[in-house]
XYZ file of C-alpha atoms in Angstrom:
563
model
C 46.487 -1.553 6.934
C 44.919 -2.547 9.905
C 43.157 0.094 11.916
C 44.150 0.659 15.570
C 41.809 -1.183 18.087
C 39.821 0.706 20.578
C 41.066 -0.203 24.045
C 37.530 -1.400 24.660
C 38.487 -4.361 22.706
C 41.379 -4.969 24.575
C 39.229 -5.325 28.156
C 39.548 -9.349 28.713
C 35.987 -10.951 29.087
C 34.915 -13.099 31.849
C 31.557 -14.743 33.921
C 32.168 -12.244 36.245
C 33.673 -8.929 37.807
C 36.376 -9.754 39.613
C 36.272 -8.045 43.284
C 40.167 -8.241 44.472
C 42.132 -5.186 42.690
C 44.587 -5.410 40.491
C 47.404 -4.961 43.076
C 46.641 -8.049 44.988
C 45.594 -9.794 42.519
C 49.338 -9.318 40.477
C 50.825 -10.155 44.011
C 48.458 -12.999 44.649
C 47.778 -11.984 48.034
C 44.050 -12.088 50.336
C 42.513 -8.617 49.107
C 39.262 -8.192 51.998
C 37.669 -6.490 48.882
C 37.525 -2.713 49.653
C 38.904 0.388 47.453
C 40.977 1.294 48.380
C 41.971 -2.528 50.610
C 43.319 -2.862 53.437
C 46.734 -4.646 52.129
C 47.002 -1.429 49.464
C 46.834 0.660 52.550
C 49.307 -0.814 54.570
C 51.934 -0.241 51.973
C 51.312 2.977 50.873
C 48.962 3.107 47.543
C 46.227 3.451 47.759
C 45.821 5.828 45.138
C 46.169 3.503 42.319
C 44.103 0.681 44.316
C 41.595 -0.751 41.850
C 39.764 -3.293 39.928
C 39.932 -4.855 36.462
C 38.029 -3.181 34.328
C 36.216 -6.093 32.442
C 33.187 -7.421 30.023
C 30.789 -9.092 31.730
C 27.558 -10.662 29.106
C 28.678 -8.145 26.758
C 28.793 -5.547 28.852
C 32.335 -3.288 30.430
C 31.723 -2.756 33.952
C 34.900 -0.609 35.236
C 36.297 0.103 38.420
C 33.992 3.221 39.362
C 31.280 1.560 37.946
C 30.929 -1.162 40.429
C 32.021 1.021 43.352
C 28.986 3.343 42.836
C 26.424 0.362 42.135
C 27.866 -2.611 44.066
C 30.172 -1.033 46.182
C 27.294 0.476 47.988
C 25.945 -2.529 49.107
C 29.214 -4.187 50.253
C 30.148 -1.443 52.401
C 26.647 -1.132 54.439
C 26.445 -5.061 54.460
C 30.149 -4.930 55.977
C 29.382 -2.080 58.441
C 26.379 -4.371 59.730
C 29.861 -6.672 60.375
C 31.510 -4.944 62.238
C 28.944 -3.935 64.356
C 28.238 -7.475 65.008
C 32.275 -8.198 65.637
C 32.614 -5.482 67.937
C 29.764 -6.159 70.144
C 31.504 -9.683 70.177
C 34.244 -8.483 71.105
C 33.258 -6.299 74.410
C 31.334 -9.419 75.614
C 34.812 -11.820 75.240
C 38.120 -9.803 75.087
C 40.172 -12.837 73.226
C 40.915 -11.748 69.687
C 40.922 -14.467 66.779
C 43.963 -14.504 65.081
C 43.593 -15.233 61.154
C 44.262 -18.957 60.196
C 45.977 -19.938 57.163
C 46.260 -24.283 56.803
C 48.325 -23.678 53.953
C 51.367 -21.914 55.393
C 53.847 -22.206 57.373
C 52.543 -19.731 59.716
C 49.158 -18.308 61.059
C 49.575 -14.593 60.590
C 50.524 -11.831 57.724
C 52.724 -8.967 58.847
C 53.247 -6.089 57.271
C 56.610 -5.985 56.859
C 57.072 -9.956 55.868
C 54.805 -8.570 53.548
C 57.403 -6.377 51.935
C 61.044 -8.574 52.642
C 58.689 -10.826 50.085
C 57.849 -8.478 47.722
C 62.134 -6.867 48.051
C 63.106 -10.541 47.139
C 60.340 -10.400 44.215
C 62.242 -7.893 42.757
C 65.826 -9.625 42.204
C 64.219 -13.062 41.098
C 64.679 -12.341 37.278
C 68.006 -10.364 36.187
C 68.699 -9.182 32.964
C 72.648 -10.772 32.634
C 73.699 -13.174 30.332
C 76.262 -15.845 31.602
C 79.976 -14.878 30.386
C 80.513 -18.721 30.822
C 79.317 -20.603 27.605
C 82.502 -23.382 27.166
C 85.533 -23.358 28.921
C 87.458 -21.074 26.743
C 85.526 -18.284 28.079
C 87.266 -18.249 31.288
C 89.396 -16.008 32.112
C 92.259 -17.944 34.994
C 93.241 -15.909 37.502
C 97.282 -16.031 38.467
C 98.491 -18.761 40.179
C 99.599 -15.243 42.630
C 96.492 -13.628 42.371
C 94.710 -16.571 43.006
C 96.540 -17.152 46.319
C 95.977 -14.223 47.842
C 92.438 -14.123 47.209
C 92.447 -17.856 48.720
C 94.427 -16.107 52.081
C 92.355 -13.779 52.149
C 88.863 -16.198 52.192
C 90.423 -17.998 55.187
C 89.847 -15.716 57.152
C 86.849 -13.893 56.076
C 84.617 -16.251 54.662
C 85.622 -19.543 55.407
C 83.647 -19.250 58.360
C 80.298 -18.158 56.856
C 79.893 -21.213 54.727
C 82.378 -23.884 56.814
C 82.485 -25.884 53.515
C 86.078 -26.666 53.342
C 89.221 -27.604 55.311
C 91.455 -24.215 53.995
C 94.439 -26.580 55.202
C 93.380 -29.457 52.569
C 91.657 -27.069 50.321
C 95.006 -24.702 50.105
C 97.563 -28.339 49.571
C 95.187 -28.780 46.662
C 95.472 -25.532 44.753
C 99.554 -25.707 45.519
C 99.281 -29.244 43.364
C 96.828 -27.449 40.616
C 99.101 -24.311 40.014
C 102.185 -26.876 39.822
C 100.184 -29.325 37.688
C 98.171 -27.383 35.199
C 95.254 -29.487 36.614
C 93.852 -30.772 39.981
C 95.160 -34.227 40.837
C 92.507 -36.147 41.166
C 91.474 -38.737 37.517
C 87.591 -38.554 37.779
C 85.878 -36.011 35.864
C 83.334 -35.588 37.863
C 85.581 -34.520 40.572
C 87.682 -32.708 38.487
C 84.607 -30.397 37.515
C 83.560 -30.182 40.800
C 86.663 -28.985 42.791
C 86.688 -26.464 39.711
C 83.707 -25.490 40.755
C 84.597 -24.951 44.789
C 87.674 -23.404 43.396
C 85.985 -20.137 41.347
C 83.138 -20.090 44.322
C 85.761 -19.146 46.815
C 87.420 -16.668 44.846
C 83.944 -14.992 44.141
C 82.401 -15.044 47.336
C 85.874 -13.822 48.741
C 85.433 -11.054 45.637
C 82.782 -9.942 48.018
C 84.204 -8.293 51.398
C 87.100 -6.523 49.428
C 87.719 -3.572 49.160
C 88.997 -1.971 45.735
C 92.516 -1.946 47.142
C 92.526 -5.025 48.448
C 91.613 -6.457 45.538
C 94.164 -4.444 43.156
C 96.802 -5.671 45.747
C 95.743 -9.268 45.136
C 96.389 -8.746 41.290
C 92.889 -7.676 39.990
C 92.652 -4.518 37.622
C 91.002 -1.319 38.887
C 88.154 -0.638 38.529
C 87.264 -4.990 37.700
C 86.065 -6.598 41.065
C 82.352 -6.606 39.720
C 83.691 -7.738 36.715
C 85.659 -10.416 38.287
C 83.305 -11.586 41.031
C 80.162 -12.175 37.813
C 82.451 -14.036 35.497
C 84.168 -15.900 38.242
C 80.373 -16.884 39.907
C 79.833 -17.774 36.412
C 82.874 -20.112 35.980
C 81.985 -21.548 39.154
C 78.353 -22.854 38.019
C 79.693 -23.500 34.482
C 81.661 -26.276 36.240
C 78.744 -27.440 38.829
C 76.216 -28.217 35.633
C 79.410 -29.842 33.934
C 79.428 -32.286 36.414
C 76.301 -33.013 36.177
C 75.731 -32.767 39.824
C 72.052 -33.784 39.515
C 72.946 -37.730 38.419
C 76.359 -37.794 40.206
C 75.777 -36.949 44.002
C 79.480 -35.986 45.503
C 80.110 -34.237 49.018
C 81.809 -32.008 46.446
C 78.707 -30.787 45.086
C 76.931 -29.620 48.524
C 80.324 -27.988 49.381
C 80.229 -25.698 45.888
C 76.468 -24.407 46.673
C 77.237 -23.806 49.979
C 79.903 -21.444 48.907
C 77.968 -19.918 46.077
C 75.190 -19.401 48.758
C 76.928 -15.863 50.132
C 76.623 -14.613 46.264
C 73.312 -16.127 44.995
C 71.119 -13.151 46.012
C 73.934 -10.406 45.722
C 73.773 -10.934 42.013
C 70.361 -11.363 41.818
C 69.626 -15.185 41.198
C 67.448 -16.048 44.101
C 65.020 -18.649 42.752
C 68.771 -20.864 41.797
C 69.155 -19.710 45.201
C 66.074 -21.305 46.360
C 66.732 -24.554 43.471
C 70.213 -25.117 44.371
C 70.049 -25.256 47.696
C 67.231 -27.849 47.655
C 69.057 -29.851 45.483
C 72.265 -30.120 47.769
C 69.563 -30.639 50.819
C 68.310 -34.261 48.563
C 72.551 -34.558 47.974
C 72.974 -34.665 51.116
C 70.618 -36.529 52.320
C 71.188 -39.242 50.234
C 74.826 -39.406 50.885
C 73.780 -39.208 54.641
C 75.320 -36.348 55.795
C 73.641 -35.658 58.818
C 74.151 -39.016 60.324
C 76.526 -39.227 62.781
C 75.541 -43.605 62.679
C 76.006 -44.247 58.538
C 79.438 -42.304 59.259
C 81.349 -43.969 61.815
C 84.778 -45.210 59.257
C 85.350 -41.252 58.777
C 88.296 -39.419 59.694
C 88.722 -36.376 62.083
C 89.421 -33.652 59.161
C 86.008 -35.491 57.231
C 84.001 -35.686 60.458
C 84.154 -31.755 61.155
C 83.865 -30.812 57.557
C 81.377 -33.080 57.145
C 79.304 -31.783 60.285
C 80.179 -28.224 59.476
C 78.676 -28.196 55.889
C 75.696 -30.249 57.309
C 74.730 -27.568 59.706
C 75.667 -25.568 57.094
C 72.375 -26.675 54.771
C 70.620 -26.939 57.465
C 71.177 -23.393 59.090
C 70.414 -21.583 56.293
C 67.525 -23.855 55.287
C 65.676 -22.784 58.368
C 66.547 -19.011 58.957
C 65.425 -18.195 54.547
C 64.760 -14.508 53.938
C 62.246 -14.408 53.626
C 60.770 -17.367 55.389
C 59.560 -20.192 53.945
C 58.792 -23.840 54.580
C 61.818 -26.115 55.333
C 62.475 -29.397 53.320
C 64.033 -30.377 56.359
C 63.260 -31.114 60.105
C 64.688 -31.616 63.324
C 63.298 -35.205 62.784
C 65.436 -36.220 59.443
C 68.741 -36.147 60.778
C 70.937 -37.549 63.651
C 74.176 -35.224 63.489
C 76.401 -32.888 66.800
C 76.895 -29.813 65.958
C 80.815 -29.501 65.163
C 83.320 -28.782 67.523
C 84.933 -25.407 67.733
C 88.610 -26.519 67.088
C 90.758 -24.601 64.705
C 91.392 -26.039 60.757
C 94.934 -27.454 62.098
C 93.270 -29.172 65.695
C 91.293 -31.773 63.891
C 93.637 -33.950 63.570
C 95.548 -33.099 66.964
C 92.504 -31.439 69.160
C 92.927 -28.367 71.513
C 96.157 -28.090 72.228
C 96.260 -26.667 75.371
C 92.603 -27.754 76.695
C 91.714 -24.210 77.157
C 88.976 -22.588 75.640
C 89.517 -20.758 72.349
C 88.310 -18.220 70.100
C 87.611 -19.655 66.855
C 86.187 -18.802 63.606
C 84.096 -21.699 63.902
C 82.619 -20.606 66.414
C 80.325 -18.012 65.310
C 79.156 -21.337 62.553
C 77.739 -22.862 66.017
C 76.227 -20.032 67.920
C 74.210 -19.635 64.019
C 73.544 -23.546 63.570
C 71.982 -22.545 67.693
C 69.847 -19.821 66.438
C 68.352 -22.134 63.542
C 67.402 -24.647 66.065
C 65.391 -22.149 68.462
C 63.785 -20.425 65.826
C 62.938 -23.675 63.648
C 61.267 -24.592 66.846
C 59.240 -21.006 67.280
C 57.803 -21.646 63.812
C 56.868 -25.467 64.390
C 54.985 -24.646 67.587
C 53.235 -22.188 65.386
C 52.312 -23.946 63.019
C 50.532 -26.954 64.902
C 48.937 -24.274 66.799
C 44.943 -23.626 66.615
C 46.009 -20.005 65.481
C 44.301 -18.464 68.461
C 45.551 -15.397 70.028
C 45.561 -18.132 73.285
C 47.725 -20.368 71.482
C 49.894 -17.612 69.441
C 51.013 -15.001 72.340
C 52.223 -17.721 74.758
C 54.901 -19.436 71.687
C 55.787 -15.308 71.071
C 56.899 -14.361 74.698
C 58.254 -18.452 75.382
C 60.602 -18.239 72.110
C 61.877 -14.319 72.687
C 63.007 -14.939 76.335
C 64.686 -18.464 74.787
C 66.175 -16.337 72.368
C 67.568 -13.955 74.728
C 68.538 -16.398 77.532
C 70.632 -18.083 74.649
C 72.933 -14.859 74.269
C 74.013 -15.799 77.905
C 75.447 -19.384 76.532
C 77.713 -17.953 73.940
C 81.819 -17.250 74.327
C 82.590 -14.657 75.506
C 84.102 -13.332 72.321
C 80.619 -13.124 70.508
C 77.741 -11.940 73.250
C 76.813 -8.527 72.119
C 77.083 -6.646 75.274
C 80.820 -6.234 74.330
C 79.565 -4.577 71.439
C 78.174 -1.344 73.479
C 81.604 -0.440 74.368
C 83.166 1.936 72.227
C 84.430 0.978 68.829
C 88.167 2.381 69.665
C 88.209 0.588 72.659
C 86.558 -3.004 70.988
C 89.144 -2.666 68.042
C 92.192 -1.813 70.775
C 91.684 -5.218 72.321
C 91.477 -7.443 69.018
C 94.820 -8.807 67.274
C 96.346 -8.019 63.873
C 95.665 -11.632 63.781
C 92.138 -12.106 64.792
C 90.426 -8.790 62.098
C 87.583 -11.251 62.714
C 86.396 -10.767 65.729
C 84.678 -8.025 66.111
C 82.638 -7.994 62.641
C 81.722 -11.717 63.900
C 80.431 -10.131 66.767
C 78.538 -7.597 65.325
C 76.825 -9.360 62.569
C 75.793 -11.592 65.435
C 74.097 -8.950 67.251
C 72.691 -7.968 64.440
C 71.250 -11.243 63.864
C 69.666 -11.322 67.109
C 67.867 -8.486 66.576
C 66.403 -9.153 63.827
C 65.428 -12.546 65.423
C 63.567 -10.869 67.804
C 61.539 -9.080 65.657
C 60.740 -11.508 63.099
C 59.291 -13.692 66.463
C 57.736 -11.235 68.249
C 56.131 -9.369 64.546
C 53.840 -12.336 64.666
C 51.448 -10.317 66.453
C 51.893 -6.944 63.984
C 48.683 -6.751 62.813
C 47.494 -6.866 66.425
C 49.422 -4.603 68.052
C 49.200 -1.927 64.634
C 45.309 -1.709 65.311
C 46.075 -2.218 69.860
C 49.302 -0.937 70.590
C 48.443 -1.385 74.258
C 47.783 -4.445 74.524
C 50.887 -5.720 72.865
C 53.098 -3.143 74.127
C 56.072 -5.894 74.906
C 55.898 -7.320 71.113
C 55.725 -3.599 69.601
C 58.384 -2.377 71.976
C 60.891 -5.197 71.540
C 60.576 -4.321 67.545
C 60.873 -1.232 67.831
C 63.758 -1.054 70.096
C 65.518 -4.669 68.011
C 65.512 -2.330 64.424
C 66.781 0.933 66.402
C 69.129 -1.704 67.591
C 70.236 -2.700 63.926
C 70.324 0.498 62.377
C 72.906 2.411 64.963
C 74.792 -0.990 65.048
C 75.205 -0.655 61.372
C 75.843 3.693 61.881
C 79.024 2.645 64.227
C 80.751 0.116 61.643
C 84.228 1.559 61.495
C 85.272 -1.867 59.016
C 85.289 -0.928 55.483
C 82.285 -0.995 53.387
C 83.331 -4.107 51.095
C 82.926 -6.523 54.382
C 78.758 -5.244 54.735
C 78.149 -6.296 51.163
C 76.794 -9.828 51.622
C 72.948 -9.793 51.286
C 71.801 -10.778 54.757
C 73.167 -7.480 55.932
C 71.161 -5.880 53.622
C 68.449 -7.558 54.141
C 68.619 -7.381 58.016
C 68.815 -3.275 56.857
C 65.753 -3.811 55.206
C 63.147 -4.583 57.335
C 64.503 -2.562 60.419
C 63.907 0.366 58.106
C 60.425 -0.977 57.289
C 59.355 -1.967 61.019
C 60.288 1.775 61.695
C 58.299 2.824 58.250
C 54.983 0.535 59.635
C 55.226 2.530 62.846
C 54.869 5.945 61.636
C 52.301 5.029 59.074
C 49.930 3.884 61.987
C 51.702 5.698 65.347
C 53.634 8.755 64.500
C 53.375 9.878 68.062
C 56.184 11.692 68.423
C 58.994 9.941 68.188
C 58.319 10.491 64.547
C 61.498 12.413 63.096
C 63.772 10.023 64.600
C 62.151 7.393 63.468
C 62.382 9.521 59.933
C 66.304 9.933 60.340
C 66.640 6.385 61.180
C 64.872 5.439 58.204
C 67.345 7.155 56.009
C 70.120 6.152 57.434
C 69.414 2.768 56.272
C 69.197 4.623 52.598
C 72.596 5.967 53.290
C 74.207 3.067 54.016
C 72.858 0.793 51.169
C 73.213 3.619 48.906
C 77.170 3.105 49.548
C 76.727 -0.991 48.616
C 74.275 -1.026 45.825
C 76.421 -1.173 43.394
C 77.538 -5.051 44.334
C 74.615 -5.884 45.704
C 71.481 -6.113 43.725
C 69.209 -6.656 47.075
C 70.908 -3.194 48.270
C 69.681 -1.306 45.136
C 66.369 -2.321 45.128
C 66.088 -2.023 48.692
C 66.861 1.738 48.683
C 64.189 2.058 45.622
C 61.250 0.575 47.807
C 62.496 2.985 51.399
C 62.693 5.812 48.731
C 59.426 5.996 47.724
C 57.858 4.706 51.078
C 59.850 7.919 52.525
C 58.347 10.161 49.815
C 55.376 8.993 51.200
C 55.361 9.129 54.649
C 57.024 12.882 53.890
C 53.665 13.725 52.350
C 51.175 12.663 54.914
C 52.893 15.212 56.995
């Protein structure tokens, strides 16, 4: 029988005692070597900030021991350095931003750090796939699938923009009638089935329980069917050997699944498959109009829509990452503002009319604005003199872009009461109010993202950087107010970007309460709690919302202990 090991025998032996705290070392972020460090203070976990206990040359060195010896000398040295820094700042008012040549940006901000932590927590789902072979698949009846696909045409087709719905619905009719897809090519058959189940799964994400039951889903099984058909879509995608057999349908299937990945906790898979979709699309020359001169109008518009879907999602990723495609890598027009049945005929009366695709075009244009900003920041020298004008220019460019939007998408239209807004919508266009509201949230979020580049600066100097601070706070509260005013079924707000934008808005207010509470502290705390209330309503079908509730709950409790 072996005797239990002493805790000291488990201490790691090393040649040099670590100076970074355990939390920063585990998260692989830069630590300022203080205890508590600024990173832990910003995250509200200073009480747990400590260094690892290690064995150096046979001697056990604990965090507390090093704090009494080495840290006394270190903190004194830091005081001298701070004194010199303050003297230099008085002599020259300009402030230098931190340099980070390895990243796609040049500054760290607390809000983005929280966003990355949120996605770290949803990266490792414990769920096992429900589809390991074709015999595992539970197929929907033709009437059930037809009802869900009809719903998808209104609520998800303009998010992924991957298919021509009239063509797809005709293919579905043949599939239900014959029991198979018409293509003789086995790879294409598998890819079509991947698209088929992807459409079903992504549509269920938006459906209320009553809508799903009316379509033929058993009560209480919406989440189960969503996951099962998501697994079926991935099963057929992999069965097609899509990485070896490059095909347009592979890109279509991945674009559709992009709606679902993060909701079910597959953020790593999302990242990997999206990169694969971009490379496949490039290999097929989808991003070059001149290489596709022989295609018909339907093929042209589907290619353009699909290309811009993968580009805009790559340029507007959350959390931010270096894009694997640049503007110089493609030459393609934006898709035309046409209904699906107008591809061959063009606009019948020649006058502009609201279309589902207008939202996709607007999102593509926003991605261009933001990508150019990030590229300019990366090319700058990293000084405040370089960064500050880029922030102001990008924010003003985004604000002026609003004036170019079609009238039915302009955010100012939402400022009227919800009742009068909805009364103007016809029963045939239930998507208009949702698109307009969601686009407004996206615009507010990217105003935050652009201006929070200077978040470190306004935390320490809220007067000099009052403009960027004010834009972030007003935009955050605008996102929250719009969420409070939502009158659509809560299921329409399950997709993960909505949870993410709301979480980010709440964190902006958390940071403000922590560093500059002021007389608006109670208002900010009320807004943060309302975010948690909303996220609680959708967390059962959104892993992102569920984790966001946990993180915000911890922050609320910490802020309450500080009062």
